[in-house]
Coordinates of C-alpha atoms in Angstrom, one line a residue:
Chain V
M6 CA 87.4 23.3 -5.3
R7 CA 91.0 24.2 -5.7
S8 CA 93.4 22.6 -8.2
L9 CA 95.1 19.4 -7.0
M10 CA 98.6 20.7 -7.3
T11 CA 99.5 24.0 -6.0
L12 CA 102.4 25.5 -7.8
P13 CA 105.3 26.6 -5.7
G14 CA 104.5 30.3 -5.4
R15 CA 103.5 32.8 -2.9
R16 CA 103.4 31.3 0.5
H17 CA 100.0 32.4 1.6
E18 CA 98.5 30.4 -1.2
R19 CA 99.6 27.1 0.2
S20 CA 97.0 26.8 2.9
G21 CA 96.7 23.4 4.4
S22 CA 94.6 20.7 2.8
G23 CA 91.6 22.9 2.1
G24 CA 91.0 21.6 -1.4
L25 CA 91.7 18.0 -0.8
P26 CA 89.8 17.0 2.3
R27 CA 87.8 14.2 0.8
L28 CA 90.8 12.5 -0.8
F29 CA 92.7 11.7 2.3
D30 CA 90.8 13.0 5.3
G31 CA 88.6 9.9 5.8
W32 CA 89.7 9.5 9.3
T33 CA 89.2 5.9 10.0
G34 CA 91.0 4.9 6.8
R35 CA 87.8 3.2 5.6
R36 CA 87.2 6.0 3.2
R37 CA 90.7 6.0 1.9
K38 CA 90.4 4.1 -1.3
T39 CA 91.8 6.4 -3.9
S40 CA 94.8 8.3 -2.5
P41 CA 98.2 6.8 -2.2
P42 CA 100.2 9.5 -0.3
D43 CA 102.3 11.6 -2.6
V44 CA 104.7 14.3 -2.1
F45 CA 102.2 17.1 -2.7
T46 CA 99.5 16.0 -0.4
T47 CA 101.8 15.0 2.4
A48 CA 103.6 18.4 2.0
D49 CA 100.3 20.1 2.5
R50 CA 99.4 18.2 5.6
W51 CA 100.4 21.1 7.7
P52 CA 100.1 21.5 10.6
T53 CA 100.1 17.8 11.3
L54 CA 97.3 16.4 13.4
D55 CA 96.7 13.3 15.4
L56 CA 93.3 11.7 16.1
S57 CA 92.4 9.2 18.8
E58 CA 89.3 8.0 20.5
D59 CA 88.4 6.0 23.6
D60 CA 84.9 5.0 24.7
K61 CA 84.1 8.5 26.0
Q62 CA 85.7 11.0 23.7
V63 CA 87.4 11.8 20.4
V64 CA 90.6 13.8 20.7
V65 CA 92.2 15.9 18.0
E66 CA 95.7 17.3 18.5
L67 CA 97.3 19.8 16.1
E68 CA 100.9 20.8 16.3
A69 CA 101.2 24.5 15.7
P70 CA 103.8 26.2 17.7
G71 CA 104.0 30.0 18.2
L72 CA 100.3 30.8 17.9
T73 CA 97.9 32.5 20.2
E74 CA 94.2 31.6 20.7
K75 CA 93.3 34.5 18.5
D76 CA 95.1 33.0 15.5
L77 CA 92.9 29.9 15.6
R78 CA 89.3 29.4 14.5
L79 CA 87.4 26.2 15.1
T80 CA 84.1 25.4 13.4
Y81 CA 82.1 22.3 12.7
E82 CA 79.4 21.5 10.2
E83 CA 77.7 18.3 9.4
G84 CA 80.1 16.1 11.2
V85 CA 83.2 17.8 10.0
L86 CA 85.6 19.7 12.2
Y87 CA 87.4 22.6 10.6
I88 CA 90.5 24.0 12.0
Q89 CA 91.7 27.3 10.5
G90 CA 94.5 29.5 11.6
E91 CA 97.4 31.6 10.7
K92 CA 101.0 31.2 11.7
K93 CA 102.7 34.6 11.6
E94 CA 106.4 35.2 11.2
E95 CA 108.3 36.1 14.3
K96 CA 108.1 39.9 13.9
E97 CA 111.0 41.1 15.8
E98 CA 113.4 38.6 14.4
T99 CA 112.5 39.0 10.8
R100 CA 113.4 42.6 10.5
K101 CA 117.0 41.8 9.7
G102 CA 119.5 39.0 9.8
V103 CA 117.7 35.9 8.7
H104 CA 120.5 33.3 8.3
Y105 CA 118.1 30.6 7.4
R106 CA 114.5 29.6 8.1
E107 CA 113.1 26.1 8.3
S108 CA 109.8 26.8 9.9
R109 CA 106.7 27.3 7.9
H110 CA 104.2 30.1 8.2
G111 CA 101.1 31.3 6.5
S112 CA 97.5 30.5 6.8
F113 CA 96.2 27.0 7.0
S114 CA 93.0 25.1 7.1
R115 CA 92.4 21.4 7.9
S116 CA 89.3 19.4 8.1
V117 CA 88.5 16.3 10.0
P118 CA 85.4 14.3 9.3
V119 CA 84.1 12.8 12.6
D120 CA 81.8 10.0 11.5
I121 CA 80.9 9.0 15.1
A122 CA 78.0 10.3 17.1
V123 CA 79.6 13.1 19.2
D124 CA 78.2 15.9 21.3
W125 CA 79.6 19.0 19.5
D126 CA 78.1 21.3 22.1
R127 CA 80.3 20.0 24.8
A128 CA 83.5 20.1 22.7
K129 CA 86.4 21.8 24.4
A130 CA 89.7 23.2 22.9
E131 CA 92.9 24.2 24.6
Y132 CA 96.1 25.6 23.2
K133 CA 99.2 24.7 25.2
R134 CA 102.9 24.3 24.5
G135 CA 102.2 24.9 20.8
V136 CA 99.7 22.1 20.6
L137 CA 96.0 22.6 20.0
K138 CA 94.0 19.9 21.7
I139 CA 90.3 19.5 20.9
V140 CA 88.2 17.1 23.0
I141 CA 84.8 16.1 21.7
P142 CA 82.7 13.9 24.1
K143 CA 80.9 11.0 22.5
K144 CA 77.1 11.0 22.8
S145 CA 76.2 9.2 26.0
G146 CA 73.7 6.4 25.8
R147 CA 74.5 5.1 22.4
A148 CA 71.5 5.4 20.2
G149 CA 72.3 2.2 18.5
R150 CA 70.7 1.0 15.4
K151 CA 67.3 2.5 14.7
L152 CA 64.4 1.0 12.9
I153 CA 62.7 2.7 10.1
P154 CA 59.1 1.5 9.8
V155 CA 57.9 0.4 6.4
S156 CA 54.3 1.1 5.7
Chain L
M255 CA 94.9 44.4 -32.5
T256 CA 98.0 42.4 -32.1
L257 CA 98.0 38.8 -31.1
L258 CA 101.4 39.0 -29.6
D259 CA 101.3 41.9 -27.3
W260 CA 103.9 40.5 -25.0
T261 CA 107.6 40.3 -25.6
F262 CA 109.5 37.1 -24.9
S263 CA 112.6 37.9 -22.9
P264 CA 114.9 34.9 -22.2
V265 CA 116.6 36.7 -19.4
S266 CA 113.4 37.4 -17.4
E267 CA 112.1 33.9 -18.2
L268 CA 115.3 32.4 -16.7
E269 CA 115.0 34.7 -13.7
R270 CA 111.4 33.6 -13.2
M271 CA 112.5 29.9 -13.4
R272 CA 115.2 30.5 -10.9
R273 CA 112.8 32.1 -8.5
S274 CA 110.3 29.2 -8.8
M275 CA 113.2 26.8 -8.1
D276 CA 114.2 28.8 -5.1
D277 CA 110.6 28.8 -3.9
L278 CA 110.4 25.0 -4.3
F279 CA 113.6 24.5 -2.4
E280 CA 112.6 26.9 0.3
R281 CA 109.2 25.1 0.6
F282 CA 111.0 21.9 1.4
G283 CA 113.4 23.5 3.8
M284 CA 116.5 23.1 1.7
T285 CA 118.3 26.4 2.2
P286 CA 122.0 26.1 2.7
G287 CA 122.9 24.9 6.2
S288 CA 119.4 23.9 7.0
S289 CA 117.7 20.6 7.0
L290 CA 114.2 19.0 7.0
A291 CA 114.8 17.1 10.1
F292 CA 112.8 17.8 13.2
P293 CA 112.8 20.3 14.9
A294 CA 112.5 23.2 12.4
V295 CA 115.1 25.8 13.3
N296 CA 115.3 29.4 12.3
L297 CA 118.7 31.1 12.7
Y298 CA 119.1 34.8 12.9
D299 CA 122.3 36.8 12.9
K300 CA 121.5 40.1 14.7
G301 CA 125.0 41.4 14.6
E302 CA 125.7 41.4 18.3
E303 CA 124.1 38.1 18.9
L304 CA 122.8 35.0 17.2
V305 CA 119.2 34.0 17.8
V306 CA 118.0 30.5 17.2
A307 CA 114.2 29.6 17.3
V308 CA 113.5 26.0 17.6
E309 CA 110.0 24.6 17.0
V310 CA 109.3 21.9 19.5
P311 CA 105.5 21.7 19.9
G312 CA 104.3 19.4 22.6
V313 CA 107.8 18.7 23.9
P314 CA 107.9 19.5 27.6
K315 CA 110.8 21.5 28.9
D316 CA 112.3 18.7 30.9
R317 CA 112.5 16.5 27.8
L318 CA 114.5 19.0 25.9
Q319 CA 118.3 19.3 26.0
V320 CA 120.4 22.0 24.5
D321 CA 124.2 21.6 24.4
L322 CA 126.7 24.1 23.2
R323 CA 130.2 23.2 22.4
E324 CA 132.4 25.8 20.7
N325 CA 130.2 26.9 17.8
V326 CA 128.1 23.7 17.5
L327 CA 124.7 23.7 19.1
T328 CA 123.1 20.3 19.7
L329 CA 119.4 20.0 20.3
S330 CA 118.0 16.7 21.5
G331 CA 114.9 15.4 23.2
A332 CA 111.9 13.2 22.8
R333 CA 108.5 13.6 21.3
E334 CA 105.8 11.4 22.7
A335 CA 102.7 10.3 21.1
A336 CA 99.7 11.4 23.2
Q337 CA 98.7 8.8 25.7
Y338 CA 95.2 8.4 26.8
Q339 CA 93.9 5.5 28.7
N340 CA 92.5 2.9 26.5
A341 CA 92.6 5.3 23.6
S342 CA 93.2 4.1 20.1
A343 CA 94.9 6.1 17.5
L344 CA 92.8 6.8 14.4
R345 CA 95.2 8.9 12.6
Q346 CA 98.8 9.8 13.4
E347 CA 100.5 12.3 11.2
T348 CA 102.9 13.6 13.8
P349 CA 105.9 11.4 14.3
S350 CA 107.1 10.5 17.8
G351 CA 110.5 9.3 19.1
T352 CA 113.8 10.8 20.1
F353 CA 115.6 13.4 18.0
T354 CA 118.9 15.0 17.8
K355 CA 119.8 18.0 15.6
T356 CA 123.2 19.7 15.3
I357 CA 123.5 23.3 14.2
R358 CA 126.8 24.8 13.2
L359 CA 126.7 28.4 14.3
P360 CA 128.1 31.0 11.9
A361 CA 130.0 32.8 14.6
K362 CA 131.7 32.1 18.0
V363 CA 129.4 32.9 20.9
D364 CA 129.9 33.6 24.6
A365 CA 128.8 30.4 26.2
G366 CA 128.4 32.0 29.6
K367 CA 125.8 34.5 28.4
V368 CA 123.5 32.2 26.5
E369 CA 119.8 32.5 27.4
A370 CA 117.0 30.1 26.5
Q371 CA 113.3 30.7 26.8
Y372 CA 110.4 28.3 26.0
K373 CA 107.1 29.7 24.9
E374 CA 104.1 28.1 23.0
G375 CA 106.2 25.3 21.7
I376 CA 109.1 27.5 20.6
L377 CA 112.5 27.5 22.2
L378 CA 114.2 30.8 21.7
I379 CA 118.0 30.7 22.3
R380 CA 119.9 34.0 22.4
M381 CA 123.6 33.8 22.2
P382 CA 125.7 36.9 22.4
K383 CA 128.7 36.7 20.1
S384 CA 132.1 36.5 21.6
E385 CA 134.2 39.8 21.4
E386 CA 136.2 38.5 18.5
S387 CA 133.2 37.7 16.4
K388 CA 131.3 40.9 16.9
P389 CA 131.0 43.2 13.9
K390 CA 133.6 45.9 14.1
Q391 CA 133.7 49.2 12.5
I392 CA 137.0 50.2 10.8
A393 CA 137.8 53.8 11.3
I394 CA 138.9 55.7 8.3
H395 CA 141.5 58.3 8.8
A396 CA 141.7 61.3 6.7

């Protein structure tokens, strides 16, 4: 577990929300009991992501311009989706003459708990126009509530 | 063994503090001439030309407008929240809506030779400087 507050320092140390997933990554808001958004956590919500669902699928969209597929790594474990990546500096441009730079770069890691029955094996991801879109189909034929026999 | 095997140097302490302040400001995008407003812009002065890289992920080309008047570059467009049929948003961190951002260029450019290219959510605008703004070498006579 990382410390809560990252001191302003070397850029590659500020990597996404890795250390804080449980505080604010409860995705339906139901879990979010403890964390009023503050400047440090919101500043670390980078790259930003949107999450939506319909009756067939869950969709995650991450805004990360200027990457290639190779810069991204998607994994899942126990109902949590992990998005890791690295945004590199524009090589050619940085050699000289930076007037100013507002864009952020460095490595990042975001996690999204998906507390809905989804079919991870059929999840698809696509990177287009600087947006990573992950579509995870919901499990067909809702299992519904199950009975545990008491003996 | 000495307990104090470091020397306190007020000058390097101040320098260190200044650097952390700079880092903090840089982190929040507050270098002179820049702003936090969407979209993030990088401005490069390459001597013969100015290069502006604009981060506009998810904004389609036709929703993007670039306007150059003298040395003021105006970027405007719209970001739309993803629309799926009957979908409900569970979390929305990315803002949507229209945006306008004005950039004052540090040199005059030749409006007729401006080139713009859109790739992976980044709009790259190359603007050759006008003759009068190009760096010139001053010959030294013996």
